[in-house]
Short mmCIF file of C-alpha atoms in Angstrom, two decimals:
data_model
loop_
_atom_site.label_atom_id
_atom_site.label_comp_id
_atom_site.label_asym_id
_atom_site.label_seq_id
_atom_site.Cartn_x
_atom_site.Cartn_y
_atom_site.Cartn_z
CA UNK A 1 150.45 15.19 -16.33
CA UNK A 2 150.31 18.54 -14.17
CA UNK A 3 147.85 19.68 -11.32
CA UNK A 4 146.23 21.29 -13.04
CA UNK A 5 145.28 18.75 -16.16
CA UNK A 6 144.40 16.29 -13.91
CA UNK A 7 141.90 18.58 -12.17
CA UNK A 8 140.35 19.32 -15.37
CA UNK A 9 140.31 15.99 -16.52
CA UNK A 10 138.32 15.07 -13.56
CA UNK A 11 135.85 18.33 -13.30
CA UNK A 12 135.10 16.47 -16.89
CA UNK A 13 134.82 13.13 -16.27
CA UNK A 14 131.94 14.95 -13.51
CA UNK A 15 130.60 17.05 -15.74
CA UNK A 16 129.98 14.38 -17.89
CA UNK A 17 128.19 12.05 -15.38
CA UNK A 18 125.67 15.36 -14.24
CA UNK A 19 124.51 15.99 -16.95
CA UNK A 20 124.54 12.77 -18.93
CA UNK A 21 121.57 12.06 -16.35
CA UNK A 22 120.16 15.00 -15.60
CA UNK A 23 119.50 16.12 -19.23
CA UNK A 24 118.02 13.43 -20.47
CA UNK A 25 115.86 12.70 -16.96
CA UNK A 26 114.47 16.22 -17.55
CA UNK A 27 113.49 15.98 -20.92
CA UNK A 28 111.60 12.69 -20.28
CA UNK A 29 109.63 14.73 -17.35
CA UNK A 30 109.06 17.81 -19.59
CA UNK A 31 107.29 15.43 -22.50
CA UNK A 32 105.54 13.57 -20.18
CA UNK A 33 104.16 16.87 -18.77
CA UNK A 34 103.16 17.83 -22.63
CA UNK A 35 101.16 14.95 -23.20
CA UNK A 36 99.29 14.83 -19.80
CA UNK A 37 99.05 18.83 -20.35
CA UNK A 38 98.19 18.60 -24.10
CA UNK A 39 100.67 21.86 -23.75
CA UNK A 40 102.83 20.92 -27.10
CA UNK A 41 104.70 23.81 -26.67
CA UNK A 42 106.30 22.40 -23.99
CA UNK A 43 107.84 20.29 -26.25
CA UNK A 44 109.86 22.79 -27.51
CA UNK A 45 112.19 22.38 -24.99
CA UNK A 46 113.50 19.22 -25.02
CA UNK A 47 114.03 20.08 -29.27
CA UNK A 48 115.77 23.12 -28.77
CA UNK A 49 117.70 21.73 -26.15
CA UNK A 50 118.86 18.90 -28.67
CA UNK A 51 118.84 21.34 -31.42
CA UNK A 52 121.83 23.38 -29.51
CA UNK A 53 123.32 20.12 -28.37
CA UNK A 54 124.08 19.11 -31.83
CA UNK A 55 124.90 21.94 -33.02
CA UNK A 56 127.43 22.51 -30.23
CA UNK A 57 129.03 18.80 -30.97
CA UNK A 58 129.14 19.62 -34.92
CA UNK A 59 130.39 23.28 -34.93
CA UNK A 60 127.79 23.36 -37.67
CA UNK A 61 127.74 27.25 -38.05
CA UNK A 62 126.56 28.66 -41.47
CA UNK A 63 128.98 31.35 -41.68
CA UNK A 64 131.72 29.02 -41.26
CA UNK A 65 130.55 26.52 -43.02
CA UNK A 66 130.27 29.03 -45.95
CA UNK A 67 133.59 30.99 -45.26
CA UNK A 68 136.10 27.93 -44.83
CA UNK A 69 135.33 26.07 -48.03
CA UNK A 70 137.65 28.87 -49.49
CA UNK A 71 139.29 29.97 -46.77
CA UNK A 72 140.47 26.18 -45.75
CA UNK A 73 139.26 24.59 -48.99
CA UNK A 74 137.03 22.49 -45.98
CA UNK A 75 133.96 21.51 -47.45
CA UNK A 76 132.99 19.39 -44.82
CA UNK A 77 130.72 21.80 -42.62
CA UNK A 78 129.03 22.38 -46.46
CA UNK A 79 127.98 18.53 -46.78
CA UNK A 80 127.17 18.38 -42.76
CA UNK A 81 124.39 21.12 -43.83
CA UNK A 82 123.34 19.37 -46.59
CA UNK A 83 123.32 15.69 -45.24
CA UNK A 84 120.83 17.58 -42.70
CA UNK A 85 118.82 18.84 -45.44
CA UNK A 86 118.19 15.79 -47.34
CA UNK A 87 117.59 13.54 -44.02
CA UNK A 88 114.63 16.53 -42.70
CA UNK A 89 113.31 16.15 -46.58
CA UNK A 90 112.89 12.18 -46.02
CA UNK A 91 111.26 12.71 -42.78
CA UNK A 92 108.94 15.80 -43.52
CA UNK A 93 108.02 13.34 -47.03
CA UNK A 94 106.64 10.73 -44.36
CA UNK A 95 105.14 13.21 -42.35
CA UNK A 96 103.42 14.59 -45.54
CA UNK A 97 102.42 10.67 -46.66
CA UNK A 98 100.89 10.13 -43.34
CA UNK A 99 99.12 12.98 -43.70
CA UNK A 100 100.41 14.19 -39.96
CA UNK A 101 101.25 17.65 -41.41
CA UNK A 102 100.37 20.31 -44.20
CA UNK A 103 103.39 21.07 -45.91
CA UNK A 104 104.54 25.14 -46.30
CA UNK A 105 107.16 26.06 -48.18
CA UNK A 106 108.04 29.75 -47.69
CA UNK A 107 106.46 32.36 -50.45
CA UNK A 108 108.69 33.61 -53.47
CA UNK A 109 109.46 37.42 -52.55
CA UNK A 110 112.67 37.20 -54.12
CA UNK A 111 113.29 41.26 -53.39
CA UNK A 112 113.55 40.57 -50.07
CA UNK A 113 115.70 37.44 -50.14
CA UNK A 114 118.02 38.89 -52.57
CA UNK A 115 118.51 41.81 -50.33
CA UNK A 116 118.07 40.67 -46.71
CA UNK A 117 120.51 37.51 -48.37
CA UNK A 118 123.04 39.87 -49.16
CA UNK A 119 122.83 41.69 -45.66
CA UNK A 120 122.64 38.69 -44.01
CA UNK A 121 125.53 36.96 -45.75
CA UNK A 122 127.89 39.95 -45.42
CA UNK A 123 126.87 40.55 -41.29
CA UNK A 124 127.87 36.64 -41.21
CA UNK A 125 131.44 36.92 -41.57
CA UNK A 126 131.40 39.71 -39.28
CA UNK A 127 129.77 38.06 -36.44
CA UNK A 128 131.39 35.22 -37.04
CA UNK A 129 128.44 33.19 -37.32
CA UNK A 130 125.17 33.65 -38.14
CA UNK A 131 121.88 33.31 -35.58
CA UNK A 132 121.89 30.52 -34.29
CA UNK A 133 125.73 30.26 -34.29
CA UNK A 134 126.00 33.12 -32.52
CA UNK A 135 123.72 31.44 -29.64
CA UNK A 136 125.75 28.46 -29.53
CA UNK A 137 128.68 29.94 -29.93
CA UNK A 138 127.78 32.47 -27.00
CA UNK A 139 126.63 29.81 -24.96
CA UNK A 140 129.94 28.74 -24.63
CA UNK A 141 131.19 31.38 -23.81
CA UNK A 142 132.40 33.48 -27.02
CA UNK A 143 132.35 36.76 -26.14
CA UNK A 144 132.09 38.16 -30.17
CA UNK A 145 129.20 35.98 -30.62
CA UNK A 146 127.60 37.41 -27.37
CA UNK A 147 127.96 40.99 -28.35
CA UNK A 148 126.86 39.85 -31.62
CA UNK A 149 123.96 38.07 -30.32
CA UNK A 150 122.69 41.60 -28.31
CA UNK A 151 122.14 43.24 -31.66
CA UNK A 152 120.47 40.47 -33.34
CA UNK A 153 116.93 41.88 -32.02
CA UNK A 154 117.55 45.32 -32.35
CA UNK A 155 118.06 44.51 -36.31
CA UNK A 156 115.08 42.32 -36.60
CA UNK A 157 112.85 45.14 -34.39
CA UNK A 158 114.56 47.88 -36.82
CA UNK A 159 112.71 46.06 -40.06
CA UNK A 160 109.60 44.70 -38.06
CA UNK A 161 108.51 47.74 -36.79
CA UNK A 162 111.18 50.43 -36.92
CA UNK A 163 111.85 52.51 -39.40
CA UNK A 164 112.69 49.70 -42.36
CA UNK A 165 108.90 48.50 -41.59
CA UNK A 166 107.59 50.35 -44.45
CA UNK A 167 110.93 49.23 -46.86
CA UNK A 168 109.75 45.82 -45.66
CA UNK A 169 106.20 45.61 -46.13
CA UNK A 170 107.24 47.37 -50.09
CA UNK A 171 109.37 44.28 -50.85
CA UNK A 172 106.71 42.39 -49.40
CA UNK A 173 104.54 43.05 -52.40
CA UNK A 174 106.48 41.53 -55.19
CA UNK A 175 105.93 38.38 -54.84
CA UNK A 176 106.10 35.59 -57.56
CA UNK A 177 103.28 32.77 -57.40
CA UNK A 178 102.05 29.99 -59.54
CA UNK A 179 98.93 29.81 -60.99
CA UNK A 180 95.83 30.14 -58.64
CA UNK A 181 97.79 31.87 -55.99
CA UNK A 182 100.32 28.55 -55.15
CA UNK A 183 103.93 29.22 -53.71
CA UNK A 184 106.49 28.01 -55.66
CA UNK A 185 107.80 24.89 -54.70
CA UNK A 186 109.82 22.20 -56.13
CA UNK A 187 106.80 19.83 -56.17
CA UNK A 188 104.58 22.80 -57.03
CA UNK A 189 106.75 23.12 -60.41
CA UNK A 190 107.47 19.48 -60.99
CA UNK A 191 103.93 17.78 -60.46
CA UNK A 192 105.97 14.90 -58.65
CA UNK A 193 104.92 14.55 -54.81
CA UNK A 194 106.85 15.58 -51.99
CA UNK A 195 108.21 12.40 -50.75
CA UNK A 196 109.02 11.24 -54.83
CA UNK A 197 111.76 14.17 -54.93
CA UNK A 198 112.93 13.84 -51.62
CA UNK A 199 113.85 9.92 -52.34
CA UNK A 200 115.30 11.75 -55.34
CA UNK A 201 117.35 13.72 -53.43
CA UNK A 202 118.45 11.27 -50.74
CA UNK A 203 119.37 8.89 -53.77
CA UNK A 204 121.47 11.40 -55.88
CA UNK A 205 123.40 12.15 -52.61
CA UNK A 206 123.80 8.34 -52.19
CA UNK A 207 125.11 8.00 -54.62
CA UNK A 208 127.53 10.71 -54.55
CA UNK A 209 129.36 9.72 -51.17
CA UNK A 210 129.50 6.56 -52.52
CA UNK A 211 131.64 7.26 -55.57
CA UNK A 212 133.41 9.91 -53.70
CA UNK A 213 134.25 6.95 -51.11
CA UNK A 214 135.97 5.25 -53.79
CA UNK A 215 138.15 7.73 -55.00
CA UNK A 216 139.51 7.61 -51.10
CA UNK A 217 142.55 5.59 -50.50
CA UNK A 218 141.93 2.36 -48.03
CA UNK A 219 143.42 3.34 -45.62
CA UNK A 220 141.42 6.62 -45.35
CA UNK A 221 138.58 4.32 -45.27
CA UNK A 222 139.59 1.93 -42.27
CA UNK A 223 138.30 2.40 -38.58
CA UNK A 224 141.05 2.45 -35.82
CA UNK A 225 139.55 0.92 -33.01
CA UNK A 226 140.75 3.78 -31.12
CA UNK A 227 138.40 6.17 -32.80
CA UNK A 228 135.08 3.67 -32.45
CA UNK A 229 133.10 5.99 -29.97
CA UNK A 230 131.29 5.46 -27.08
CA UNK A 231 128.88 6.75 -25.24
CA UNK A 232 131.17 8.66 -23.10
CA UNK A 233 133.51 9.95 -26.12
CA UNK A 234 130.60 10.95 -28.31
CA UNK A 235 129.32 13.10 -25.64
CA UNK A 236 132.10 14.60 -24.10
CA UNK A 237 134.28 14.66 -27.72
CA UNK A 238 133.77 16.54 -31.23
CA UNK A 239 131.16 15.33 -34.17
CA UNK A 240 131.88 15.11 -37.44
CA UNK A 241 129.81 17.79 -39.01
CA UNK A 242 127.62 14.58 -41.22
CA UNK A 243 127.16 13.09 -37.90
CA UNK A 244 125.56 16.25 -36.66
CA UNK A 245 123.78 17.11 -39.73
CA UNK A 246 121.97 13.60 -39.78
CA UNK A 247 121.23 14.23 -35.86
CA UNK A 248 119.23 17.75 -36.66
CA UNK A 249 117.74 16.47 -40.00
CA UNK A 250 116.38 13.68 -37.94
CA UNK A 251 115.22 16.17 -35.36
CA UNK A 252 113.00 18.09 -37.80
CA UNK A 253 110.60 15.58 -37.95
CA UNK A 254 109.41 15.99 -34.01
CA UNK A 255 110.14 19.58 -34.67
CA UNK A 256 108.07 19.58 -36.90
CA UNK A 257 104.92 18.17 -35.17
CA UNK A 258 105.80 19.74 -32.33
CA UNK A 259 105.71 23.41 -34.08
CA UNK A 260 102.15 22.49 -35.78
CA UNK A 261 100.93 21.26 -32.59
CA UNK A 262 102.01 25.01 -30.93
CA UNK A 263 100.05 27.35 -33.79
CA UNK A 264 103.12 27.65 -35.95
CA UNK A 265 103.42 25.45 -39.09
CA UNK A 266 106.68 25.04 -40.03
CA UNK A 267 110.12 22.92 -38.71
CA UNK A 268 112.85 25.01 -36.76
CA UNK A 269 113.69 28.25 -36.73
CA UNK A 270 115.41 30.82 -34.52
CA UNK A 271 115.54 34.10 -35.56
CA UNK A 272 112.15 35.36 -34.89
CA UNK A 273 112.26 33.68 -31.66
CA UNK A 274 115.32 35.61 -30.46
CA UNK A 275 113.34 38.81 -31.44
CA UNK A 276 110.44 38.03 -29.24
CA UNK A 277 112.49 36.72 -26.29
CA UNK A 278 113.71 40.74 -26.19
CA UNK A 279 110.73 41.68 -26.39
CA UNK A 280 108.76 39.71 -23.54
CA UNK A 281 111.61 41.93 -21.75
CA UNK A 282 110.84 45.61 -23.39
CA UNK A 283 107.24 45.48 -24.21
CA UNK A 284 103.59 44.09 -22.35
CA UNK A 285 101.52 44.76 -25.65
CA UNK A 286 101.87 41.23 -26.59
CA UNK A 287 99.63 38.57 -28.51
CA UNK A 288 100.72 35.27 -27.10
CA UNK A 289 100.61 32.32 -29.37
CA UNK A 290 101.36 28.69 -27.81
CA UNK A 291 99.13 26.27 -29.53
CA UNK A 292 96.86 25.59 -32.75
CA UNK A 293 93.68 27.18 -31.05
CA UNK A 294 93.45 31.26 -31.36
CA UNK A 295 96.08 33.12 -29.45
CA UNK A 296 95.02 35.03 -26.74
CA UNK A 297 95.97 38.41 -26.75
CA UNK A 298 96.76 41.55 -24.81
CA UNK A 299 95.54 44.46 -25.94
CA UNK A 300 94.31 43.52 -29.05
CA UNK A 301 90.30 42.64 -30.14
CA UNK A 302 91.70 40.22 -33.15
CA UNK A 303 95.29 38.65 -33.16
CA UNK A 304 94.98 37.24 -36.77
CA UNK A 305 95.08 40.89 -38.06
CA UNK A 306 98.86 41.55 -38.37
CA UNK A 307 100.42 44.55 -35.53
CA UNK A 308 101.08 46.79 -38.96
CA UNK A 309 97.56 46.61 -40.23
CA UNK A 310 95.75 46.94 -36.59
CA UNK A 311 96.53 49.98 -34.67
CA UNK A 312 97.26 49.17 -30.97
CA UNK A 313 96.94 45.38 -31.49
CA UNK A 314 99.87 43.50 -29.59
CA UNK A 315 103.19 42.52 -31.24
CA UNK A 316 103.14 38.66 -31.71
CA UNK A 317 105.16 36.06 -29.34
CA UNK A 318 105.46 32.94 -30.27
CA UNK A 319 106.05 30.92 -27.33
CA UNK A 320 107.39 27.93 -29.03
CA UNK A 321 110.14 29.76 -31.17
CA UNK A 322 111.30 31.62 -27.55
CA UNK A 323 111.33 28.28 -25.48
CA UNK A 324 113.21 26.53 -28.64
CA UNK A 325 115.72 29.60 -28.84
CA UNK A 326 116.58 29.88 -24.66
CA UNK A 327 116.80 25.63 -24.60
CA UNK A 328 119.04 25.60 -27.54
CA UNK A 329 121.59 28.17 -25.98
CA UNK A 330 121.01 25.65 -22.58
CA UNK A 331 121.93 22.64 -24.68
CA UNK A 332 124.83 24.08 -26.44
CA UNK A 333 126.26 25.17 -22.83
CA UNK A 334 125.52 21.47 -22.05
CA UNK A 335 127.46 20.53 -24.64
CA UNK A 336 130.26 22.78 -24.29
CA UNK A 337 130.08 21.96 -20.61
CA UNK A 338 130.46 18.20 -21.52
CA UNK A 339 133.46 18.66 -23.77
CA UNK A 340 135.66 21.47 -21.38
CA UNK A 341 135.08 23.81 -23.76
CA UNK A 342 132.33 26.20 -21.79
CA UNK A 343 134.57 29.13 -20.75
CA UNK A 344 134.75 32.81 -21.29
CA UNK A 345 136.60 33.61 -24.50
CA UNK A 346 137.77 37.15 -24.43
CA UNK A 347 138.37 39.14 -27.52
CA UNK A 348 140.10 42.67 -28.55
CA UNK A 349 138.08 45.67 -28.99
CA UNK A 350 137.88 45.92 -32.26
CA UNK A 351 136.87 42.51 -33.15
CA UNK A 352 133.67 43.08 -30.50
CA UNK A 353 132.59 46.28 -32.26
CA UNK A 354 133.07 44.54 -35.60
CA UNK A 355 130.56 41.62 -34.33
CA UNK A 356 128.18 44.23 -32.67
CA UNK A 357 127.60 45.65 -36.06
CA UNK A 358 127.52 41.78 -37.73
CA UNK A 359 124.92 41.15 -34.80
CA UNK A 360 122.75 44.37 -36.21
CA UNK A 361 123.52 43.04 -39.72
CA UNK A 362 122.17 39.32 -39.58
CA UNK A 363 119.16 40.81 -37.52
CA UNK A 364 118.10 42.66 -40.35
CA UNK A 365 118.68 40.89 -43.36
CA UNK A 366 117.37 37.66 -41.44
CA UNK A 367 113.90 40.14 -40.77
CA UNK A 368 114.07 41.11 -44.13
CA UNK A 369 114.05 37.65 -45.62
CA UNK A 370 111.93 36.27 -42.91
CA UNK A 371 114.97 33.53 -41.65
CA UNK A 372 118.33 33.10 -40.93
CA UNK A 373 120.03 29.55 -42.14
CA UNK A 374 118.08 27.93 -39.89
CA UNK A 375 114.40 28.62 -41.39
CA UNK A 376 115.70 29.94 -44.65
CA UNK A 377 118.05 26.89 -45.50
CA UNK A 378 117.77 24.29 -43.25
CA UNK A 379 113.95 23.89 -42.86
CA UNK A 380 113.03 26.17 -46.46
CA UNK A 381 115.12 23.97 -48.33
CA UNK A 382 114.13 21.16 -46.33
CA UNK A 383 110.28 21.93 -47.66
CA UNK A 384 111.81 23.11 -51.69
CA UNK A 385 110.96 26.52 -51.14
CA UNK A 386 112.19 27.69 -54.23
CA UNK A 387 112.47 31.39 -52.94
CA UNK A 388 114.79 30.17 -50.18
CA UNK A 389 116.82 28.48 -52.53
CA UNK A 390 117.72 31.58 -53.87
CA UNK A 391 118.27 33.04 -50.76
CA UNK A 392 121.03 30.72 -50.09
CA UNK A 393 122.88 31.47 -53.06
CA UNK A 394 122.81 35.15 -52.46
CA UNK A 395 124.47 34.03 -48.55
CA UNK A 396 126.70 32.33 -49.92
CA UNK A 397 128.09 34.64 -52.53
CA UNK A 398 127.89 37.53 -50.09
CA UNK A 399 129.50 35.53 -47.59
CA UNK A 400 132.80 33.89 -49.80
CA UNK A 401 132.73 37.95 -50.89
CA UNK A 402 133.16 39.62 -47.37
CA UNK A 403 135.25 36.07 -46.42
CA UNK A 404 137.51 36.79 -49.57
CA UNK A 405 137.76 40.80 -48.76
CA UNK A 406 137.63 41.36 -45.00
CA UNK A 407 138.89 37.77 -43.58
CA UNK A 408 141.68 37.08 -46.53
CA UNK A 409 142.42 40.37 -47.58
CA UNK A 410 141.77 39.95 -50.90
CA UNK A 411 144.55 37.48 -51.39
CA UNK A 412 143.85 33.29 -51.70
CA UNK A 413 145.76 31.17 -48.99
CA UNK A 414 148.03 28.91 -50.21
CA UNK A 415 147.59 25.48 -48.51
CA UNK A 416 150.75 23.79 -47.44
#
């Protein structure tokens, strides 16, 4: 083993004592200061921290989750985001039984997640990631995903109040609802509660892993001793993208509460909150929202009237979506910082200006369909919003499209 490997090794094996007790130490302190504070928001911290940390240990990216199950044939990051899915539908059913929370799925405005899903999935593969895998992916240090990650807002300001505002607010009209005015839901359409279809779900997927188990040889199905983790090697090692999934589907239950508790009703999300961190930096017109009571504002008389239909009223911040995006790019450096992995990737040229325009392309199709994968797909399937479901399936056909096109060259790649 050379110098230098051994000094890496041990700059490691330190890392991985640091922060193994800071981290957690802190986020201890920070809750405890929530509940003394009754400051929920607070909580956001500690969930976006974790949020980025398991995202980080999963690679569980949308974009490549999408593009390498025909790239690589690799379906794996595919069932990591669904295992996640089904898990956050279990918990959110028990929040909904309990009657902690008021379930709300996203509206059907299927013009604007047919088009901002088609934006969105196309600016993916450009990127090379989508939101929130650009900010874990630049926390690390990945310079694309930085550049990309600098344009992000400047899409999402361009359709919230640029010049594809009024575009926006058109699409925003055709909406599809059930009778009486009710989104459309999966329960909505069924008549079966909430927590009936997600033990649906969770059983239907049961099964499944358990017959595709079988068709595995036993030897595939053995554990090497070698590969039983511990603490030390889950943190400082790789995650199965399941093992992730489970972790953040498990994590949208506190999420959840937490979110409700801050004046926004609904599990995680990112893009919105990467929007409003820019503009705490560019603008002081702002209505500040950070718990269930009315937001103050700044220079505005009523913040429940929306900044298109008020003139001069203050562009909204929503202080637990900015905490939960700048923690989860913490965590994911954490992570990285854990594993070696938290350096400065360079990258040629061309490749940045290609992500600076993915960055301006996710920003706006996200702000056209009001979320990226993570409020669209991971917490909007999560609740059966049936509008988001369609959402996905335009990502993912606009994604394998530009994947097949720009990253394959319009040729399939033979394995072996």
């Amino acid at each position: 083993m050379g110098a230098n490997e051994m000094k890496e090794g041990s700059n490691l094996n330190v890392n991985w004592k640091i922060y193994s007790t800071v981290s957690p130490l802190c986020m201890i302190i920070i809750t405890i200061a929530a509940a003394v504070t009754k400051l929920w928001v607070l909580t956001a911290i500690p969930i976006g921290f974790l949020f980025g940390f398991f995202l980080q240990k999963g690679d569980l990216c949308g974009s490549s989750a999408f593009s390498e199950t025909i790239m690589m044939r690799d379906p794996r990051k595919i069932i990591g985001l669904w295992m996640l899915i089904v898990v956050a539908m279990l918990g959110i059913g028990g929040l909904d039984l309990l009657g902690w929370v008021k379930l709300n799925p996203k509206p059907f405005l299927y013009l604007n997640y047919i088009i901002g899903g088609i934006i969105f999935g196309t600016g993916m593969v450009l990127a090379g990631g989508c939101i929130s895998g650009c900010l874990y992916k630049g926390a690390a240090g990945n310079l694309n995903s930085i550049v990309a990650l600098l344009a992000v807002p400047v899409g999402v300001m361009l359709v919230e109040f640029g010049p594809l505002n009024g575009m926006h607010l058109w699409m925003k009209e055709h909406i599809i609802s059930l009778a009486g005015g009710e989104k459309v839901s999966l329960f909505a359409l069924t008549g079966l509660p909430f927590w009936v279809l997600s033990l649906i779900f969770a059983g239907i997927t049961a099964v499944t892993v358990a017959a595709l188990k079988q068709r595995k040889p036993n030897a595939n199905q053995s554990i090497r001793k070698a590969d039983r983790a511990g603490l030390k090697r889950a943190m400082t090692g790789p995650w199965k993208p399941w093992v992730a999934g489970v972790a953040i589907g498990l994590l949208m239950v506190p999420a959840y509460l937490s979110s409700a508790a801050s004046g926004r009703n609904y599990p995680l999300g990112v893009t919105h909150g990467v929007m409003q961190a820019e503009l705490l930096l560019v603008d002081n017109n702002l209505t500040h929202v950070y718990s269930s009571k009315p937001a103050s504002a700044t220079g505005a008389t009523n913040p429940a009237i929306p900044p298109s239909k008020k003139e001069g009223s203050g562009k909204k911040v929503v202080w637990w979506l900015v905490a939960g995006v700048l923690s989860l790019m913490l965590g994911s450096w954490v992570s990285a910082r854990m594993s070696g992995r938290a350096r400065l990737l360079p990258k040629p040229p061309d490749e940045i200006l290609v992500a600076l325009l993915g960055g301006l392309m996710i920003g706006t199709g996200a702000a056209f369909a009001g979320g990226c994968v993570v409020g669209n797909i991971m917490s909007g399937w999560a609740l059966m919003s049936v509008g988001t479901i369609l959402f996905g399936v335009v990502v993912v056909l606009a994604n394998w499209t530009t994947t097949y096109f720009y990253m394959m060259g319009g040729q399939r790649i033979r394995r072996g």
